[in-house]
């Protein structure tokens, strides 16, 4: 949408029909303005497009056929062909440039061109209250694009959407909150806290994440309470939000989620603890990994690796544990640290440890995976 002119013309083409109180009468006026013979206009308006097959072609022909198709669709089932509509504005404008005598009649029939991006944003903002779901989604996507281009009116419209979840379509609302950093500011805090407290709302997960993105720390107690929500998607979002806050006070509640019944909640809780850091978070991750001895707990290994050099020696020691599941997890974690000290232990296990985990994989395979990860991280560091 960086080309404003094209965007305006596309909107114009779509609006041309939507503005009309009598669409068939409007279509007939456009057809007449192209300068085609009256017989062709009559045939088109009666839906007999086949009668136009032998008509002579000129510069007006493409626009004529486009509008005629739209009129036929309207007459047949009453539905507006949006794809046809998006072509009308650019075609008409080009025809007026190529045939100056037609510019005046076409302009009178079509109506004025929208006034640049501001007109576009105004229309899209109004479309947010449309009774048609697809139009609402199209409008919010367009407003987000304009906000990304820095348009202040689009950002204002999006702020209005985000400020009160009770008045918005939940899909529109969550789409806006997914890009909250484009337009969010302190004025949204009361509305987002109100949405966060409405735990039965289907968008409460996005409320938590939006508050975290904007740094509204008053939301932390409400988000922490969501860790007990019955919906695992909400619990997962709460974990992610608390990780974004890097909130040490949330460590006990997040540690409890390491035993959540849902895998992706456990994973999100582990990643959050890795973001928060500190001795308590590390102790919770380490204890869970050692006690559960779950070979599928790669998320625990990744989270522990996030603590960096302080955990490398302990992980190296874990590679000598009698349990092959723990040795495999230690290999994955060591690889993710990218630390040089990890390489000898990983190389040893990759060459000699043929024990199998409870999932049937070799510890040697986990060590090789860890080595690949470590070498990739080291190469990336060398090029930065």
Short mmCIF file of C-alpha atoms in Angstrom, two decimals:
data_model
loop_
_atom_site.label_atom_id
_atom_site.label_comp_id
_atom_site.label_asym_id
_atom_site.label_seq_id
_atom_site.Cartn_x
_atom_site.Cartn_y
_atom_site.Cartn_z
CA UNK A 1 0.00 0.00 0.00
CA UNK A 2 3.00 2.24 -0.38
CA UNK A 3 1.66 3.52 -3.72
CA UNK A 4 -1.04 5.92 -2.51
CA UNK A 5 -2.36 6.66 -5.97
CA UNK A 6 -3.04 3.00 -6.78
CA UNK A 7 -4.65 2.44 -3.40
CA UNK A 8 -6.93 5.42 -3.85
CA UNK A 9 -7.95 4.26 -7.31
CA UNK A 10 -8.72 0.76 -6.07
CA UNK A 11 -10.90 2.18 -3.33
CA UNK A 12 -12.61 4.47 -5.80
CA UNK A 13 -13.47 1.56 -8.06
CA UNK A 14 -14.99 -0.33 -5.14
CA UNK A 15 -16.89 2.64 -3.80
CA UNK A 16 -18.34 3.70 -7.12
CA UNK A 17 -21.12 1.17 -6.92
CA UNK A 18 -21.44 1.09 -3.12
CA UNK A 19 -22.27 4.80 -3.03
CA UNK A 20 -25.20 4.52 -5.38
CA UNK A 21 -28.77 4.46 -4.16
CA UNK A 22 -29.89 3.05 -7.54
CA UNK A 23 -26.98 0.92 -8.75
CA UNK A 24 -28.48 -0.15 -12.07
CA UNK A 25 -29.35 3.44 -12.99
CA UNK A 26 -25.82 4.45 -12.04
CA UNK A 27 -24.31 1.64 -14.13
CA UNK A 28 -26.39 2.75 -17.12
CA UNK A 29 -25.11 6.33 -16.73
CA UNK A 30 -21.51 5.07 -16.73
CA UNK A 31 -22.14 2.95 -19.81
CA UNK A 32 -23.64 5.92 -21.65
CA UNK A 33 -20.67 8.09 -20.65
CA UNK A 34 -18.27 5.74 -22.44
CA UNK A 35 -19.72 6.95 -25.76
CA UNK A 36 -20.85 3.52 -26.89
CA UNK A 37 -23.92 3.25 -29.20
CA UNK A 38 -27.32 3.30 -27.45
CA UNK A 39 -28.05 -0.22 -28.78
CA UNK A 40 -24.98 -1.53 -26.97
CA UNK A 41 -26.07 0.16 -23.73
CA UNK A 42 -29.54 -1.32 -24.04
CA UNK A 43 -28.14 -4.81 -24.70
CA UNK A 44 -25.78 -4.58 -21.74
CA UNK A 45 -28.45 -3.35 -19.35
CA UNK A 46 -30.76 -6.19 -20.38
CA UNK A 47 -28.01 -8.71 -19.55
CA UNK A 48 -27.46 -9.75 -23.17
CA UNK A 49 -23.65 -9.56 -23.11
CA UNK A 50 -23.47 -12.11 -25.92
CA UNK A 51 -25.09 -9.52 -28.17
CA UNK A 52 -21.99 -7.38 -27.75
CA UNK A 53 -19.61 -10.01 -29.13
CA UNK A 54 -19.45 -8.48 -32.60
CA UNK A 55 -19.34 -4.86 -31.46
CA UNK A 56 -16.37 -2.84 -32.69
CA UNK A 57 -13.61 -2.45 -30.13
CA UNK A 58 -12.20 0.91 -29.12
CA UNK A 59 -10.56 2.44 -26.06
CA UNK A 60 -13.85 2.58 -24.18
CA UNK A 61 -14.59 -1.08 -24.74
CA UNK A 62 -12.80 -2.50 -21.66
CA UNK A 63 -14.52 -0.10 -19.27
CA UNK A 64 -17.84 -0.74 -20.98
CA UNK A 65 -17.47 -4.52 -20.60
CA UNK A 66 -16.41 -4.17 -16.96
CA UNK A 67 -19.43 -2.09 -15.98
CA UNK A 68 -21.74 -4.23 -18.11
CA UNK A 69 -20.57 -7.35 -16.27
CA UNK A 70 -21.24 -5.70 -12.93
CA UNK A 71 -24.72 -4.64 -14.07
CA UNK A 72 -25.48 -8.17 -15.27
CA UNK A 73 -24.46 -9.60 -11.90
CA UNK A 74 -26.64 -7.09 -10.10
CA UNK A 75 -29.61 -7.84 -12.29
CA UNK A 76 -29.10 -11.59 -11.93
CA UNK A 77 -28.60 -12.09 -8.19
CA UNK A 78 -28.28 -8.66 -6.63
CA UNK A 79 -24.65 -9.21 -5.61
CA UNK A 80 -21.92 -6.70 -6.37
CA UNK A 81 -18.81 -8.15 -7.95
CA UNK A 82 -16.07 -6.50 -5.91
CA UNK A 83 -13.32 -7.68 -8.25
CA UNK A 84 -15.01 -5.94 -11.16
CA UNK A 85 -15.55 -2.86 -9.04
CA UNK A 86 -11.87 -2.47 -8.21
CA UNK A 87 -11.14 -2.16 -11.93
CA UNK A 88 -13.68 0.56 -12.70
CA UNK A 89 -11.92 3.57 -11.21
CA UNK A 90 -8.48 3.06 -12.83
CA UNK A 91 -10.06 2.16 -16.18
CA UNK A 92 -12.28 5.22 -16.18
CA UNK A 93 -9.44 7.54 -15.22
CA UNK A 94 -7.21 6.12 -17.93
CA UNK A 95 -9.98 6.38 -20.52
CA UNK A 96 -10.52 10.02 -19.61
CA UNK A 97 -6.79 10.65 -20.16
CA UNK A 98 -6.80 8.87 -23.53
CA UNK A 99 -10.10 10.38 -24.71
CA UNK A 100 -10.38 13.91 -23.24
CA UNK A 101 -13.94 14.46 -24.63
CA UNK A 102 -15.11 11.56 -22.43
CA UNK A 103 -13.44 12.84 -19.25
CA UNK A 104 -16.28 15.21 -18.39
CA UNK A 105 -19.19 12.73 -18.90
CA UNK A 106 -17.27 9.99 -17.09
CA UNK A 107 -16.47 12.25 -14.16
CA UNK A 108 -20.12 13.27 -13.84
CA UNK A 109 -21.27 9.63 -13.94
CA UNK A 110 -18.64 8.20 -11.64
CA UNK A 111 -18.40 10.81 -8.92
CA UNK A 112 -15.34 12.46 -7.39
CA UNK A 113 -12.06 10.67 -6.76
CA UNK A 114 -11.34 10.09 -3.05
CA UNK A 115 -9.00 12.66 -1.53
CA UNK A 116 -5.83 10.61 -1.08
CA UNK A 117 -4.90 8.49 1.95
CA UNK A 118 -7.06 10.49 4.35
CA UNK A 119 -10.14 9.54 2.39
CA UNK A 120 -9.04 5.91 2.35
CA UNK A 121 -8.53 5.84 6.10
CA UNK A 122 -11.89 7.51 6.73
CA UNK A 123 -13.66 4.89 4.67
CA UNK A 124 -11.84 1.98 6.30
CA UNK A 125 -12.56 3.34 9.77
CA UNK A 126 -16.26 3.54 8.93
CA UNK A 127 -16.17 -0.02 7.56
CA UNK A 128 -15.20 -1.36 10.98
CA UNK A 129 -18.87 -1.13 11.95
CA UNK A 130 -20.08 -2.88 8.79
CA UNK A 131 -22.53 -5.71 9.24
CA UNK A 132 -20.45 -7.82 6.85
CA UNK A 133 -17.64 -9.77 8.48
CA UNK A 134 -15.29 -9.79 5.48
CA UNK A 135 -15.57 -6.00 5.13
CA UNK A 136 -14.64 -5.54 8.80
CA UNK A 137 -11.56 -7.74 8.36
CA UNK A 138 -10.56 -5.92 5.18
CA UNK A 139 -10.91 -2.61 6.98
CA UNK A 140 -8.78 -3.52 9.99
CA UNK A 141 -6.05 -4.95 7.77
CA UNK A 142 -6.02 -1.77 5.68
CA UNK A 143 -5.86 0.46 8.76
CA UNK A 144 -2.92 -1.53 10.09
CA UNK A 145 -1.11 -1.05 6.79
CA UNK A 146 -1.71 2.69 6.87
CA UNK A 147 -0.60 2.84 10.50
CA UNK A 148 2.62 1.08 9.53
CA UNK A 149 3.16 3.83 6.95
CA UNK A 150 2.79 6.36 9.75
CA UNK A 151 -0.68 7.74 8.96
CA UNK A 152 -1.89 9.50 12.16
CA UNK A 153 -5.59 9.12 11.37
CA UNK A 154 -5.18 5.35 10.96
CA UNK A 155 -3.37 5.16 14.29
CA UNK A 156 -6.14 7.13 15.92
CA UNK A 157 -8.79 4.80 14.48
CA UNK A 158 -6.89 1.78 15.75
CA UNK A 159 -6.53 3.31 19.20
CA UNK A 160 -10.29 3.71 19.30
CA UNK A 161 -10.69 0.03 18.43
CA UNK A 162 -8.27 -1.08 21.15
CA UNK A 163 -9.70 1.18 23.84
CA UNK A 164 -12.95 -0.73 24.41
CA UNK A 165 -13.24 -4.46 23.73
CA UNK A 166 -16.98 -4.40 24.52
CA UNK A 167 -17.88 -2.52 21.34
CA UNK A 168 -15.69 -4.41 18.88
CA UNK A 169 -15.87 -7.59 16.85
CA UNK A 170 -13.45 -9.90 18.69
CA UNK A 171 -11.51 -10.79 15.54
CA UNK A 172 -11.10 -7.12 14.58
CA UNK A 173 -10.07 -6.31 18.14
CA UNK A 174 -7.45 -9.05 18.38
CA UNK A 175 -6.03 -8.16 14.96
CA UNK A 176 -5.49 -4.62 16.22
CA UNK A 177 -3.92 -5.83 19.47
CA UNK A 178 -1.53 -8.08 17.55
CA UNK A 179 0.07 -4.89 16.16
CA UNK A 180 -0.38 -2.76 19.28
CA UNK A 181 3.14 -1.31 19.05
CA UNK A 182 2.16 0.52 15.84
CA UNK A 183 -0.24 2.82 17.63
CA UNK A 184 -0.46 2.01 21.34
CA UNK A 185 0.25 4.55 24.07
CA UNK A 186 -0.58 5.21 27.72
CA UNK A 187 -4.12 6.32 26.89
CA UNK A 188 -5.03 2.68 26.19
CA UNK A 189 -4.14 1.41 29.64
CA UNK A 190 -7.60 1.76 31.28
CA UNK A 191 -9.36 0.00 28.41
CA UNK A 192 -6.83 -2.83 28.22
CA UNK A 193 -6.92 -3.39 31.97
CA UNK A 194 -10.71 -3.55 31.76
CA UNK A 195 -10.45 -6.10 28.95
CA UNK A 196 -7.90 -8.09 30.93
CA UNK A 197 -10.27 -8.30 33.89
CA UNK A 198 -13.01 -9.66 31.61
CA UNK A 199 -11.67 -13.22 31.79
CA UNK A 200 -14.64 -14.65 29.89
CA UNK A 201 -13.89 -12.56 26.81
CA UNK A 202 -12.42 -14.54 23.91
CA UNK A 203 -9.71 -11.93 23.42
CA UNK A 204 -8.36 -11.92 26.97
CA UNK A 205 -5.14 -13.62 25.83
CA UNK A 206 -4.42 -10.71 23.49
CA UNK A 207 -5.19 -8.24 26.28
CA UNK A 208 -2.39 -9.76 28.33
CA UNK A 209 0.10 -9.64 25.48
CA UNK A 210 -0.83 -6.08 24.53
CA UNK A 211 -0.34 -4.90 28.11
CA UNK A 212 3.07 -6.56 28.15
CA UNK A 213 4.08 -5.04 24.80
CA UNK A 214 3.20 -1.57 26.09
CA UNK A 215 4.76 -2.15 29.52
CA UNK A 216 1.59 -1.61 31.60
CA UNK A 217 2.92 -3.12 34.83
CA UNK A 218 -0.38 -2.64 36.64
CA UNK A 219 -1.52 -5.58 34.54
CA UNK A 220 0.92 -8.05 36.13
CA UNK A 221 -1.39 -9.29 38.95
CA UNK A 222 -4.27 -9.77 36.50
CA UNK A 223 -2.03 -11.61 34.05
CA UNK A 224 -0.61 -13.80 36.81
CA UNK A 225 -4.16 -14.79 37.75
CA UNK A 226 -4.71 -15.90 34.15
CA UNK A 227 -2.19 -18.69 34.71
CA UNK A 228 -5.10 -20.54 36.34
CA UNK A 229 -7.52 -19.89 33.46
CA UNK A 230 -9.32 -23.00 32.13
CA UNK A 231 -8.34 -22.23 28.53
CA UNK A 232 -4.76 -23.41 27.79
CA UNK A 233 -4.37 -20.72 25.10
CA UNK A 234 -5.00 -18.07 27.74
CA UNK A 235 -2.54 -19.70 30.13
CA UNK A 236 0.03 -19.86 27.34
CA UNK A 237 -0.48 -16.16 26.53
CA UNK A 238 -0.18 -15.24 30.21
CA UNK A 239 3.16 -17.06 30.39
CA UNK A 240 4.43 -15.23 27.32
CA UNK A 241 3.27 -11.86 28.67
CA UNK A 242 4.96 -12.36 32.04
CA UNK A 243 8.13 -13.30 30.20
CA UNK A 244 7.94 -10.04 28.24
CA UNK A 245 7.58 -8.16 31.53
CA UNK A 246 10.57 -10.12 32.93
CA UNK A 247 8.67 -10.03 36.20
CA UNK A 248 10.57 -11.81 39.05
CA UNK A 249 7.47 -11.88 41.26
CA UNK A 250 5.81 -14.19 38.74
CA UNK A 251 8.46 -16.93 39.08
CA UNK A 252 6.53 -19.11 41.59
CA UNK A 253 3.33 -19.03 39.53
CA UNK A 254 5.23 -19.71 36.30
CA UNK A 255 7.13 -22.55 37.96
CA UNK A 256 3.82 -24.22 38.73
CA UNK A 257 2.95 -24.08 35.02
CA UNK A 258 6.00 -26.22 34.24
CA UNK A 259 3.73 -29.10 35.23
CA UNK A 260 0.75 -27.87 33.22
CA UNK A 261 -1.35 -30.53 31.54
CA UNK A 262 -0.81 -28.88 28.13
CA UNK A 263 2.57 -29.14 26.43
CA UNK A 264 2.64 -25.69 24.85
CA UNK A 265 1.79 -24.07 28.19
CA UNK A 266 4.72 -25.89 29.80
CA UNK A 267 6.94 -24.70 26.98
CA UNK A 268 5.79 -21.09 27.25
CA UNK A 269 6.28 -21.12 31.03
CA UNK A 270 9.83 -22.43 30.61
CA UNK A 271 10.67 -19.76 28.02
CA UNK A 272 9.24 -17.07 30.30
CA UNK A 273 11.40 -18.23 33.19
CA UNK A 274 14.39 -18.16 30.87
CA UNK A 275 13.58 -14.54 29.96
CA UNK A 276 13.14 -13.55 33.60
CA UNK A 277 16.35 -15.19 34.76
CA UNK A 278 17.65 -15.31 38.31
CA UNK A 279 18.45 -18.12 40.72
CA UNK A 280 14.83 -19.00 41.53
CA UNK A 281 13.85 -19.34 37.90
CA UNK A 282 16.91 -21.47 37.11
CA UNK A 283 16.32 -23.68 40.15
CA UNK A 284 12.71 -24.31 39.09
CA UNK A 285 13.74 -25.23 35.55
CA UNK A 286 16.59 -27.45 36.67
CA UNK A 287 14.51 -29.26 39.28
CA UNK A 288 11.72 -29.92 36.79
CA UNK A 289 14.12 -31.26 34.17
CA UNK A 290 15.95 -33.56 36.61
CA UNK A 291 12.85 -34.83 38.40
CA UNK A 292 10.59 -35.38 35.41
CA UNK A 293 13.35 -36.87 33.23
CA UNK A 294 11.13 -36.30 30.22
CA UNK A 295 12.99 -36.71 26.93
CA UNK A 296 10.35 -34.53 25.25
CA UNK A 297 11.21 -31.61 27.53
CA UNK A 298 13.41 -29.81 25.01
CA UNK A 299 11.78 -26.56 26.12
CA UNK A 300 13.38 -26.98 29.54
CA UNK A 301 16.80 -27.51 27.97
CA UNK A 302 16.36 -24.40 25.79
CA UNK A 303 15.24 -22.29 28.73
CA UNK A 304 18.17 -23.42 30.87
CA UNK A 305 20.56 -22.65 28.01
CA UNK A 306 19.27 -19.06 28.04
CA UNK A 307 21.11 -18.56 31.35
CA UNK A 308 24.38 -18.79 29.41
CA UNK A 309 27.87 -19.44 30.83
CA UNK A 310 26.80 -19.95 34.48
CA UNK A 311 24.98 -23.19 33.60
CA UNK A 312 27.57 -24.73 31.27
CA UNK A 313 29.59 -26.57 33.94
CA UNK A 314 26.47 -28.08 35.52
CA UNK A 315 25.23 -29.21 32.11
CA UNK A 316 28.60 -30.79 31.32
CA UNK A 317 28.37 -32.69 34.60
CA UNK A 318 24.89 -33.85 33.63
CA UNK A 319 26.30 -35.52 30.50
CA UNK A 320 27.75 -38.19 32.82
CA UNK A 321 24.42 -38.94 34.53
CA UNK A 322 23.37 -42.63 34.37
CA UNK A 323 20.01 -41.64 32.83
CA UNK A 324 20.25 -41.41 29.01
CA UNK A 325 17.22 -39.09 28.91
CA UNK A 326 19.04 -36.53 31.04
CA UNK A 327 22.24 -36.89 29.01
CA UNK A 328 20.26 -36.22 25.84
CA UNK A 329 18.62 -33.14 27.34
CA UNK A 330 22.00 -31.89 28.57
CA UNK A 331 23.32 -32.24 25.00
CA UNK A 332 20.52 -30.13 23.59
CA UNK A 333 21.00 -27.46 26.24
CA UNK A 334 24.76 -27.37 25.81
CA UNK A 335 24.41 -26.92 22.07
CA UNK A 336 22.04 -23.99 22.59
CA UNK A 337 24.58 -22.19 24.82
CA UNK A 338 27.10 -22.06 21.95
CA UNK A 339 29.82 -22.17 24.61
CA UNK A 340 33.26 -23.50 23.61
CA UNK A 341 33.51 -25.48 26.86
CA UNK A 342 30.61 -27.63 25.72
CA UNK A 343 32.28 -28.94 22.58
CA UNK A 344 34.53 -31.69 24.07
CA UNK A 345 31.65 -33.24 26.01
CA UNK A 346 29.35 -33.12 22.98
CA UNK A 347 32.02 -34.61 20.71
CA UNK A 348 32.63 -37.45 23.19
CA UNK A 349 28.97 -38.35 23.45
CA UNK A 350 28.43 -38.02 19.70
CA UNK A 351 31.20 -40.56 19.08
CA UNK A 352 30.55 -43.08 21.85
CA UNK A 353 27.16 -42.82 23.61
CA UNK A 354 24.92 -45.35 21.89
CA UNK A 355 22.44 -45.59 24.77
CA UNK A 356 18.81 -45.07 23.83
CA UNK A 357 16.37 -42.68 25.45
CA UNK A 358 12.88 -43.79 26.40
CA UNK A 359 11.71 -42.43 23.04
CA UNK A 360 14.12 -44.74 21.22
CA UNK A 361 16.61 -42.12 20.04
CA UNK A 362 20.35 -42.33 20.62
CA UNK A 363 22.10 -40.02 23.05
CA UNK A 364 24.75 -39.75 20.33
CA UNK A 365 22.12 -38.30 17.99
CA UNK A 366 21.19 -35.66 20.57
CA UNK A 367 24.88 -34.83 20.96
CA UNK A 368 25.28 -34.44 17.19
CA UNK A 369 22.25 -32.15 17.15
CA UNK A 370 23.82 -30.13 19.97
CA UNK A 371 27.08 -29.87 18.05
CA UNK A 372 25.33 -28.60 14.93
CA UNK A 373 23.49 -26.00 17.00
CA UNK A 374 26.69 -24.90 18.76
CA UNK A 375 28.64 -24.55 15.50
CA UNK A 376 25.77 -22.60 13.92
CA UNK A 377 25.65 -20.19 16.88
CA UNK A 378 29.42 -19.73 16.87
CA UNK A 379 29.42 -19.04 13.13
CA UNK A 380 26.67 -16.50 13.55
CA UNK A 381 28.60 -14.77 16.34
CA UNK A 382 31.74 -14.66 14.20
CA UNK A 383 29.94 -12.82 11.40
CA UNK A 384 28.35 -10.14 13.64
#
